[in-house]
Coordinates of N, CA, C and O in Angstrom, one line a residue:
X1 N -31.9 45.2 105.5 CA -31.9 46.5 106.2 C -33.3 47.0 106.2 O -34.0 47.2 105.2
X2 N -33.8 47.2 107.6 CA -35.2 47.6 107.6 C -35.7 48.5 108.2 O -36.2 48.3 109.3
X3 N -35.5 50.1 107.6 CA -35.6 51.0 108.6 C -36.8 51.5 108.6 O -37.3 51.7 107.4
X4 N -37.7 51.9 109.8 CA -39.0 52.6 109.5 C -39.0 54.0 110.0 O -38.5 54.6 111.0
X5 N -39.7 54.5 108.8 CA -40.1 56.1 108.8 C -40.7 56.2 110.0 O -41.5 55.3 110.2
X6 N -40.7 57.4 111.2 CA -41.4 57.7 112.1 C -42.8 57.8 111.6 O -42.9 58.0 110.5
X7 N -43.9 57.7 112.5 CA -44.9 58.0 112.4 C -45.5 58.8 111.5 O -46.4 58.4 110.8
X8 N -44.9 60.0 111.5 CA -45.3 61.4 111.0 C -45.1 61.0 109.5 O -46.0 60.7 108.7
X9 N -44.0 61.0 109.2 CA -43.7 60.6 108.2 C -44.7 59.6 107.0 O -44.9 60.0 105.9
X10 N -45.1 58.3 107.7 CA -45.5 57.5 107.4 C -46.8 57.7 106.9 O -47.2 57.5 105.8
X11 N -47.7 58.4 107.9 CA -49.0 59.3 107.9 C -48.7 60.0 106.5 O -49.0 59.4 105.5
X12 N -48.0 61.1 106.5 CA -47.6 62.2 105.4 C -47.5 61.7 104.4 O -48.1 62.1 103.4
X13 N -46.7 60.6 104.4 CA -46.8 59.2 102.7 C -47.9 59.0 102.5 O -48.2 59.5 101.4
X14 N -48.7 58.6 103.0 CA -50.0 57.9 103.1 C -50.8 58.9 102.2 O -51.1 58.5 101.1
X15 N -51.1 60.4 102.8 CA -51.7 60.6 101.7 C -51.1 61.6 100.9 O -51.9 62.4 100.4
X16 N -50.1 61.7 100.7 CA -48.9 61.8 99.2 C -49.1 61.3 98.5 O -49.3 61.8 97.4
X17 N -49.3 60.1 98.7 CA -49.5 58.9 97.6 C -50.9 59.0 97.1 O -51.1 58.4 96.0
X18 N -51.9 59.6 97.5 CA -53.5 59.9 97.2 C -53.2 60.6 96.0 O -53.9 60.3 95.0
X19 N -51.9 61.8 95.8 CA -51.8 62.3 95.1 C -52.6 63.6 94.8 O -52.7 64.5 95.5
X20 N -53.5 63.3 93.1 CA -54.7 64.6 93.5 C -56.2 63.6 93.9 O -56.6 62.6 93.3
X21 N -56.8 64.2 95.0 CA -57.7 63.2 95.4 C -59.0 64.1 95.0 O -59.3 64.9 95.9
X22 N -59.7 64.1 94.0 CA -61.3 64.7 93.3 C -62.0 64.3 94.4 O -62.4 63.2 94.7
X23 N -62.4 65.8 95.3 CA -63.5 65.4 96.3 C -65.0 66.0 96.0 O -66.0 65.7 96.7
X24 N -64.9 66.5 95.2 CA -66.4 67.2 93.6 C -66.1 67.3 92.4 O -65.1 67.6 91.8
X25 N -67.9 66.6 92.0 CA -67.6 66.9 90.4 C -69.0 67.5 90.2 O -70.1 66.9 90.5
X26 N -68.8 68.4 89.7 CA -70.0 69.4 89.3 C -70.1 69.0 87.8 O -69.2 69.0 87.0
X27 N -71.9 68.7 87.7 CA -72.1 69.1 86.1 C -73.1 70.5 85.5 O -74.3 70.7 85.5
X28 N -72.0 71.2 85.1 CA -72.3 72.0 84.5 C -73.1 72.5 83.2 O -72.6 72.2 82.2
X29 N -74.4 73.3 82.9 CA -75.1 73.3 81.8 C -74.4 74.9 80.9 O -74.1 75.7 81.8
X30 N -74.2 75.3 80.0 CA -73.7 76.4 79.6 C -74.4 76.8 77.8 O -74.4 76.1 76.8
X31 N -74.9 77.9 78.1 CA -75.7 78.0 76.9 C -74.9 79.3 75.8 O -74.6 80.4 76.3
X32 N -74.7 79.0 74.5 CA -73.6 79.7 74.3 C -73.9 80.5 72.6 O -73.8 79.7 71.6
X33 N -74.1 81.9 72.6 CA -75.0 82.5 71.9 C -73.9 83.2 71.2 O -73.0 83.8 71.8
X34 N -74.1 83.2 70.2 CA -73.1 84.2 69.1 C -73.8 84.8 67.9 O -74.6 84.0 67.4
X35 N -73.6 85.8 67.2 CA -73.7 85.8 65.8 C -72.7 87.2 65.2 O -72.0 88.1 65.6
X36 N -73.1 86.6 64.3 CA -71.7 87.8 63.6 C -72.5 89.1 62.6 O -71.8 89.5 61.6
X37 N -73.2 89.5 62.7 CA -74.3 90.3 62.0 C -73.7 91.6 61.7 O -74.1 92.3 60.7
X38 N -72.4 92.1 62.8 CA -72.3 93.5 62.8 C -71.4 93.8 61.8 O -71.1 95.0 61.6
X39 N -70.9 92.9 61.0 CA -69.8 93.9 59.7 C -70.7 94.1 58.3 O -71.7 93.4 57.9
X40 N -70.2 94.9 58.0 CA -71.2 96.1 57.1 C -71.1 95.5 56.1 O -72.1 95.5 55.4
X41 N -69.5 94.6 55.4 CA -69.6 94.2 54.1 C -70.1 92.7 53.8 O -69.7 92.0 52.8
X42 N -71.1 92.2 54.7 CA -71.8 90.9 54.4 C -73.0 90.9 54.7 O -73.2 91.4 55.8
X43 N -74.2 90.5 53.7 CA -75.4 90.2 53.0 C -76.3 89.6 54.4 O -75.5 88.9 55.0
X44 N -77.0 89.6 55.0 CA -77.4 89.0 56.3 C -76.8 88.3 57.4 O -75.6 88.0 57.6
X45 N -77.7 88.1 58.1 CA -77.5 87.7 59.7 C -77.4 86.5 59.5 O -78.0 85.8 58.7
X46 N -76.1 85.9 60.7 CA -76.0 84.4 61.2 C -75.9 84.4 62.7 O -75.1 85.1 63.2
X47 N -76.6 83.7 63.2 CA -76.9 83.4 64.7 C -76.7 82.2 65.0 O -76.4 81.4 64.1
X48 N -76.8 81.8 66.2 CA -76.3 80.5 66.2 C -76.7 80.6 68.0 O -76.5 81.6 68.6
X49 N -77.4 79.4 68.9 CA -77.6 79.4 70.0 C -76.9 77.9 70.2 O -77.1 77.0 69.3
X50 N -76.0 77.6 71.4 CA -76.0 76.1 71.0 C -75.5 75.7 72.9 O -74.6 76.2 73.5
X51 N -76.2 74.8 73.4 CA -75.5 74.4 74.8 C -74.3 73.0 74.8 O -73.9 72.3 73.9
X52 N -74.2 73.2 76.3 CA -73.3 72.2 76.6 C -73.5 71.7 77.6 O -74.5 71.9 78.2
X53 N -72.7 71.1 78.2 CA -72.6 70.4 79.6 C -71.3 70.1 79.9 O -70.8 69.1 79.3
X54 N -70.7 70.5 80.4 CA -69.5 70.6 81.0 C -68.8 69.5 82.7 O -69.0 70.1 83.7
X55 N -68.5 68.7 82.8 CA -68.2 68.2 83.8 C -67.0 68.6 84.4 O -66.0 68.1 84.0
X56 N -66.9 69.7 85.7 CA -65.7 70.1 86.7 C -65.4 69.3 87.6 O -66.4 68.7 88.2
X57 N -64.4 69.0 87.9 CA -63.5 67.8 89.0 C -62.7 68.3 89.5 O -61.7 68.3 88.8
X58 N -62.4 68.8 90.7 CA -62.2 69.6 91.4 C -61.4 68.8 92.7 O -61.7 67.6 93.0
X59 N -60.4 69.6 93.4 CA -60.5 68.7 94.2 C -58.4 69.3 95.1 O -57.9 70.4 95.0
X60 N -58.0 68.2 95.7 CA -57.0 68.7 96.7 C -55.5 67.6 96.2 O -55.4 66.4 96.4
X61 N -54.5 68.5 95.5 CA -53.3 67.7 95.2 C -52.7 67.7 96.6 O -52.4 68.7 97.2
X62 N -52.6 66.7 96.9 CA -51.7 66.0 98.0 C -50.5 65.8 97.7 O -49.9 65.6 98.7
X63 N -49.6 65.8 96.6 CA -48.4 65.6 96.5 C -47.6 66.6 97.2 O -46.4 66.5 97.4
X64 N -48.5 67.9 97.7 CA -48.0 68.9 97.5 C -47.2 68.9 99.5 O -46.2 69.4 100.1
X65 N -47.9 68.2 99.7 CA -47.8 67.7 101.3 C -46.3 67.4 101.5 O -45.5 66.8 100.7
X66 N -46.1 67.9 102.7 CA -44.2 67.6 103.5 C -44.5 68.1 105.0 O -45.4 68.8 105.5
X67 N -43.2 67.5 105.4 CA -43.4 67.4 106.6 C -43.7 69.2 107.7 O -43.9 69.3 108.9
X68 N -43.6 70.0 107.0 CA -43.3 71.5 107.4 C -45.4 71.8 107.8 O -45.9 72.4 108.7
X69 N -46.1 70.9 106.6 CA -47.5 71.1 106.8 C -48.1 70.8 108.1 O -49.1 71.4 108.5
X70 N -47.5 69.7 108.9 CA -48.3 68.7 109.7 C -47.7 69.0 111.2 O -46.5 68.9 111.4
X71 N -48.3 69.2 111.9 CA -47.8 69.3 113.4 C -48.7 68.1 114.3 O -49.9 67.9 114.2
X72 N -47.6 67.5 115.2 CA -48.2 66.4 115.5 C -47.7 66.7 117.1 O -46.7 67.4 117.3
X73 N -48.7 66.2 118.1 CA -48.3 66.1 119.6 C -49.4 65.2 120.2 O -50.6 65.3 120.2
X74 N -48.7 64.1 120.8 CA -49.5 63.6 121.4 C -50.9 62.5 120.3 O -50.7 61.6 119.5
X75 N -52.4 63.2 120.8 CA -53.2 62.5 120.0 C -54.0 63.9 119.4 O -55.2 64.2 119.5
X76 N -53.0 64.7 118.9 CA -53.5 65.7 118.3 C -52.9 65.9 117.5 O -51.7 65.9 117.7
X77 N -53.5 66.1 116.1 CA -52.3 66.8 115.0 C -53.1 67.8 114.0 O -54.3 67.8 113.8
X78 N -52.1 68.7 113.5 CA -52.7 69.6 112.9 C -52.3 69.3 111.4 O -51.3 68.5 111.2
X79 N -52.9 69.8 110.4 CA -52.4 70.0 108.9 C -52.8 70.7 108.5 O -53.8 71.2 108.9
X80 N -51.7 71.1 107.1 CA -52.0 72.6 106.5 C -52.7 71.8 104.8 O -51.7 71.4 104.2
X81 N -53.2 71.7 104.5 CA -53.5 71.3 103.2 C -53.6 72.5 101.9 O -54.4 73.4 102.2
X82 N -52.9 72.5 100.5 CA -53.1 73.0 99.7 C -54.3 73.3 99.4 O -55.2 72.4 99.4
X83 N -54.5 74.5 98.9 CA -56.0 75.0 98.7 C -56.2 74.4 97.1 O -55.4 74.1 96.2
X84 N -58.0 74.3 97.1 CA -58.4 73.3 96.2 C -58.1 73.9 94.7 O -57.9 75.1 94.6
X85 N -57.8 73.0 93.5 CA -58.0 73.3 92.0 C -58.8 72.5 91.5 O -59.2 71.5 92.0
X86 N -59.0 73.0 90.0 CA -59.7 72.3 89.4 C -58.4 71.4 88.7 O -57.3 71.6 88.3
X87 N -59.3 70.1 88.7 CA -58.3 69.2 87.9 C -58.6 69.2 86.9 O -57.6 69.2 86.1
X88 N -60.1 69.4 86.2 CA -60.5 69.2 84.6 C -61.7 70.0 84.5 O -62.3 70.8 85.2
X89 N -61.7 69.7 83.3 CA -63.2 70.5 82.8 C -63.0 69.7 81.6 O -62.1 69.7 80.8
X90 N -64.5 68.8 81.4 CA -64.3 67.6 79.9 C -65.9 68.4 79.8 O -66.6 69.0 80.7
X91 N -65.9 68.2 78.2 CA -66.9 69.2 77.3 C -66.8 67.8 76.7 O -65.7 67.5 76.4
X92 N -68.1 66.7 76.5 CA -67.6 65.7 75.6 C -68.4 66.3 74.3 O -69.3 67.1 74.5
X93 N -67.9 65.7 72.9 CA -68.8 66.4 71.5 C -70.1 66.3 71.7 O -70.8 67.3 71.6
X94 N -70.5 65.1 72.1 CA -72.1 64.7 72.2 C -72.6 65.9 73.2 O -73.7 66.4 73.1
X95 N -72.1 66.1 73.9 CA -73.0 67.1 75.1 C -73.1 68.3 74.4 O -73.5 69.2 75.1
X96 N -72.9 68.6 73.2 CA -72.9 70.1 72.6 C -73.6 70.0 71.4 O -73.2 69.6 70.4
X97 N -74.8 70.6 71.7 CA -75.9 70.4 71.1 C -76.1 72.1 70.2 O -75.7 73.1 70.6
X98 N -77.0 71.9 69.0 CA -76.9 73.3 68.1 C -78.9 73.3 68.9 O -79.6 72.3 68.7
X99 N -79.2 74.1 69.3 CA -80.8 74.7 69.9 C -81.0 75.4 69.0 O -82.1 75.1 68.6
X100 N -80.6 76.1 68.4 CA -81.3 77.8 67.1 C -79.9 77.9 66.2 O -78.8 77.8 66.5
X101 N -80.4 78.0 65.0 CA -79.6 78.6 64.1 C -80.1 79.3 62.9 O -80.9 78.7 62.3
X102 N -79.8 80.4 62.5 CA -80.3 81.0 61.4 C -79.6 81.9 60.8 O -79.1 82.9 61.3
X103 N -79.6 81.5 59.4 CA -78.5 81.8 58.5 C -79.1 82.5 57.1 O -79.8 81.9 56.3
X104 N -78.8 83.9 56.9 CA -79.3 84.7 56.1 C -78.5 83.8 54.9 O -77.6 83.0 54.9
X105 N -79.7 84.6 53.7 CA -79.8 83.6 52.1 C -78.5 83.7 51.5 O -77.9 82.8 50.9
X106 N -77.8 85.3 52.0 CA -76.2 85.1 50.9 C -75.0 84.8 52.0 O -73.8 85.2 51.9
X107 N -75.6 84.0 53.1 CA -74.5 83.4 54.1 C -73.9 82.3 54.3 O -74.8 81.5 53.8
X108 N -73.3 81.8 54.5 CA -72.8 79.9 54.6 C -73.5 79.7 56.6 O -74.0 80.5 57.4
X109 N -73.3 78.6 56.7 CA -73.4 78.4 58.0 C -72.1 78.7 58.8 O -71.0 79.2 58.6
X110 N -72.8 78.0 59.9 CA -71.0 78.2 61.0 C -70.5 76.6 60.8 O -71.1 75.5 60.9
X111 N -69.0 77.0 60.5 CA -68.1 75.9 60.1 C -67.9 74.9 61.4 O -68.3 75.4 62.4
X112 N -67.5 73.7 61.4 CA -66.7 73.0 62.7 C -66.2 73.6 63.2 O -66.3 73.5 64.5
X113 N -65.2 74.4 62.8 CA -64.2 74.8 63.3 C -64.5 76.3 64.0 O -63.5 76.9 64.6
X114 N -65.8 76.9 63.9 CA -66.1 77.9 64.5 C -67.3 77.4 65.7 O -67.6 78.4 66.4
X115 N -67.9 76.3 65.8 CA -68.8 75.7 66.5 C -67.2 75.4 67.8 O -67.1 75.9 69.0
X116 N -66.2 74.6 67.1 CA -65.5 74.5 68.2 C -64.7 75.7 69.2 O -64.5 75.5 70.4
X117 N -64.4 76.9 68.5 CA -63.7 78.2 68.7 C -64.8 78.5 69.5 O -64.5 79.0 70.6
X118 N -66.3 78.2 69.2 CA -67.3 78.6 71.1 C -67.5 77.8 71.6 O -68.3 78.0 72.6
X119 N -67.1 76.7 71.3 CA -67.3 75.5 73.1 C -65.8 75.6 73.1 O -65.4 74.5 73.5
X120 N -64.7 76.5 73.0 CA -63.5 76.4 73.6 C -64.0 77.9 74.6 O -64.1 78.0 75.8
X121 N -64.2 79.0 73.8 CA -65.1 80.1 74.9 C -65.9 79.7 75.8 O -66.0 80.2 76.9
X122 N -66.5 78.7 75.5 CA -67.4 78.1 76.5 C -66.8 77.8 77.9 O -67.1 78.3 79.0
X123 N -65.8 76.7 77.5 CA -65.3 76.2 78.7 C -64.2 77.0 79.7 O -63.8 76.7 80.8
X124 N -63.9 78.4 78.3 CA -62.5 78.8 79.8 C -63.8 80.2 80.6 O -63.6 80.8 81.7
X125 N -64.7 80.3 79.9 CA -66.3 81.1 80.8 C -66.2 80.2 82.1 O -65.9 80.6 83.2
X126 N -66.5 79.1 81.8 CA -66.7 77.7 82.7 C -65.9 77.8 84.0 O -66.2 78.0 85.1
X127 N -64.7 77.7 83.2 CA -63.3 77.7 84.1 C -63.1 78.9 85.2 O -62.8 78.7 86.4
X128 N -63.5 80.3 84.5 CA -63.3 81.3 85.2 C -64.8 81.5 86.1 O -64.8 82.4 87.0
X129 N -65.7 80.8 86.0 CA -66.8 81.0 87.0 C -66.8 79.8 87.8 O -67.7 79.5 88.6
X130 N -65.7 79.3 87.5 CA -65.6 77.6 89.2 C -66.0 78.2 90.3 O -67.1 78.0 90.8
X131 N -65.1 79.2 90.9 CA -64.9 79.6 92.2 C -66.3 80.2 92.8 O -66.8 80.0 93.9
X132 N -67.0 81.0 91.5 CA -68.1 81.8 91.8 C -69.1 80.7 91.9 O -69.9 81.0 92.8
X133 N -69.3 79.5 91.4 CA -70.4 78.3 91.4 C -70.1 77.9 92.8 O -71.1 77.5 93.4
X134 N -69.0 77.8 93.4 CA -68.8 77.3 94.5 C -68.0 75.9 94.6 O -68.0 75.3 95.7
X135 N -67.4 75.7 93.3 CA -66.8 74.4 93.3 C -65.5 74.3 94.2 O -65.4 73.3 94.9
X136 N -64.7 75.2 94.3 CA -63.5 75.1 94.9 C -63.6 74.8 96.5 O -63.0 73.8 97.0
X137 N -64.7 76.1 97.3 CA -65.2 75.9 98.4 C -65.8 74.4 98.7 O -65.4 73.8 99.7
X138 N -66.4 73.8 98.0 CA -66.8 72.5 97.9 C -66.0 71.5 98.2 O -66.1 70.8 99.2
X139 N -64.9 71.5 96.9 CA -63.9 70.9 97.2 C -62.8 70.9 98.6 O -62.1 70.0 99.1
X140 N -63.1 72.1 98.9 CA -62.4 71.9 100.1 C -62.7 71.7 101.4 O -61.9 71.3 102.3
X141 N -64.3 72.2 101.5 CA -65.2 71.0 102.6 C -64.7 69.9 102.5 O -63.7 69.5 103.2
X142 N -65.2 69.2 101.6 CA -65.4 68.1 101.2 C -63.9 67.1 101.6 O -64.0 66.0 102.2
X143 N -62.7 67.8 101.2 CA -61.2 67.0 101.6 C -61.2 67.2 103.1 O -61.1 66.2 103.9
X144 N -61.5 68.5 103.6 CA -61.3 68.4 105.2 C -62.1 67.5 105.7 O -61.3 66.7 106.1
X145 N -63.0 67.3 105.9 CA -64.0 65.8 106.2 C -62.8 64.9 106.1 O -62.0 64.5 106.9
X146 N -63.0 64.6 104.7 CA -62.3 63.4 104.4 C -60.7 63.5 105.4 O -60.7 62.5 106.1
X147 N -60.0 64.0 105.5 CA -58.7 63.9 105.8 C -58.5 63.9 107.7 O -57.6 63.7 108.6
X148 N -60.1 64.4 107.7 CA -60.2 64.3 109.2 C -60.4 63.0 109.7 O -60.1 62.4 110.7
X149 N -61.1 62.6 108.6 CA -62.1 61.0 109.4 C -60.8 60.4 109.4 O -60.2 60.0 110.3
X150 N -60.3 60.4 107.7 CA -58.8 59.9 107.6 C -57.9 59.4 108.9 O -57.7 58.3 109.5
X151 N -57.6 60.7 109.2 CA -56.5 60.5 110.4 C -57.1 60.3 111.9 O -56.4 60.1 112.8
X152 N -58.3 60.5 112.0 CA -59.1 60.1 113.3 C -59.1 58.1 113.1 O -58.9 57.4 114.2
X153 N -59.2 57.6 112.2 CA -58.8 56.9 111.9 C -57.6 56.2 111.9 O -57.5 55.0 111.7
X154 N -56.7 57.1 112.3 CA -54.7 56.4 112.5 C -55.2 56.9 114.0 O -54.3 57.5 114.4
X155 N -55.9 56.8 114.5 CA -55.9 57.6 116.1 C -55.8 58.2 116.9 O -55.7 58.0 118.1
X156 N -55.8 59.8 115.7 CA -55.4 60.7 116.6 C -57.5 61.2 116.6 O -58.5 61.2 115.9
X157 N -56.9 61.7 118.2 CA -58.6 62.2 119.0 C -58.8 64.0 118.4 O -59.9 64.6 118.3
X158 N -58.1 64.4 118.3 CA -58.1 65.7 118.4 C -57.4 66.3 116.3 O -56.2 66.4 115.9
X159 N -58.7 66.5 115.5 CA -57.3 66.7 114.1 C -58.2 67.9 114.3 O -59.2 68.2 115.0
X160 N -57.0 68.8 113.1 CA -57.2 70.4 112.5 C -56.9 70.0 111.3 O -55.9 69.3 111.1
X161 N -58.0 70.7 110.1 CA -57.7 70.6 109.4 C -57.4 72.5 108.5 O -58.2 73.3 108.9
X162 N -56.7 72.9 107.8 CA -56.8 73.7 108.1 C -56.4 74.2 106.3 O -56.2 73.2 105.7
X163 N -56.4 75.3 105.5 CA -55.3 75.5 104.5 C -54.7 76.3 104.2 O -54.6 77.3 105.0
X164 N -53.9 76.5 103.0 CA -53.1 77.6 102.4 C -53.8 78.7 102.5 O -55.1 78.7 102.4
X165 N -53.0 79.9 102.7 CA -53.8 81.3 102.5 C -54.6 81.7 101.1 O -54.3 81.9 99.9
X166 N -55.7 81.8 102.0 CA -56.8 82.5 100.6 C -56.5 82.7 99.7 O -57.2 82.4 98.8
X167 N -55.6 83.3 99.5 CA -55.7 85.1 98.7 C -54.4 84.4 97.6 O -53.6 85.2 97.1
X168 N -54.2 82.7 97.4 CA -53.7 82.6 96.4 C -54.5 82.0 95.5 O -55.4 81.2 95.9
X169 N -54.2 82.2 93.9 CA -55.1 81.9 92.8 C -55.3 80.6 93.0 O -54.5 80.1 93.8
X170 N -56.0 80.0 92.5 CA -56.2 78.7 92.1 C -56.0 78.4 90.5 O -56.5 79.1 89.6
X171 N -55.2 77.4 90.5 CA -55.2 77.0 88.9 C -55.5 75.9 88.4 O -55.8 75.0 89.2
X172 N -55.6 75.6 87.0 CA -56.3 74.8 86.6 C -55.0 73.4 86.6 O -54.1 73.5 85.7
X173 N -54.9 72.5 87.4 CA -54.0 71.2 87.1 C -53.8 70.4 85.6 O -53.1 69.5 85.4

């Protein structure tokens, strides 16, 4: 039994199956300054200056594709493509480096586990300034190209590439 999916269809599989396709990865530098100096009942200042580097991947989930997106006539077709998210944001240990630290005489230092509690601040800062860096817009240059050449490519002369309305959030996949 060998039935074939129309055209449209077949196309629309095609890049379903891309799935999420990462069309930018920005590396990010983030410098991240804390000290706790202001409560009254402890003996000196602790400061702490320490960066990072954050890598964002960004980019256009295609699963999200069906047939209601794609209008096809002729050698012309249109698509609607979901607007871009971020897929990741990786902080690896090594990229988080201590720059300044100084720790009054009746103080301990900053623990692991408070170095980690600001590269976790670090990265959702990160997170909430994607859009303002420009990653998402990027990302979604970047898929429309691609999805144009794409299907100029199955041979249609005439594509639109086009997407979801603005004015919904973007989230983190």
């Amino acid at each position: 039994c060998t039935h074939k999916a129309p055209k449209q269809q077949q196309e629309i599989l095609a890049l379903k199956e891309m799935n999420e396709l990462v069309t930018v990865e920005y590396v990010v530098s983030k410098i991240i300054k804390a000290n706790d100096n202001q409560t009254w009942y402890k003996l000196g200042d602790r400061k702490i200056l320490m960066t990072c580097q954050a890598t964002l991947k960004g980019g256009i989930d295609f699963s999200k594709i069906d047939d209601n997106r794609v209008t096809i006539s002729n050698k012309e077709i249109t698509i609607v493509l979901p607007r871009a998210t971020l897929f990741s944001i990786n902080i690896k240990p090594e990229d988080i480096k201590v720059a300044y630290e100084e720790v009054g005489t009746f103080r301990s230092g900053f623990s692991s586990q408070e170095r980690d509690q600001l590269a976790a601040q670090a990265q959702r800062q990160i997170q909430n300034s994607a859009d303002s860096l420009g990653v998402l817009r990027t990302a979604e240059a970047n898929a429309g190209i691609f999805v144009s050449n794409f299907l100029r490519t199955l041979g249609y002369e005439k594509v639109t590439v086009k997407f979801d309305d603005p004015f919904t959030q973007p989230t983190l996949n």
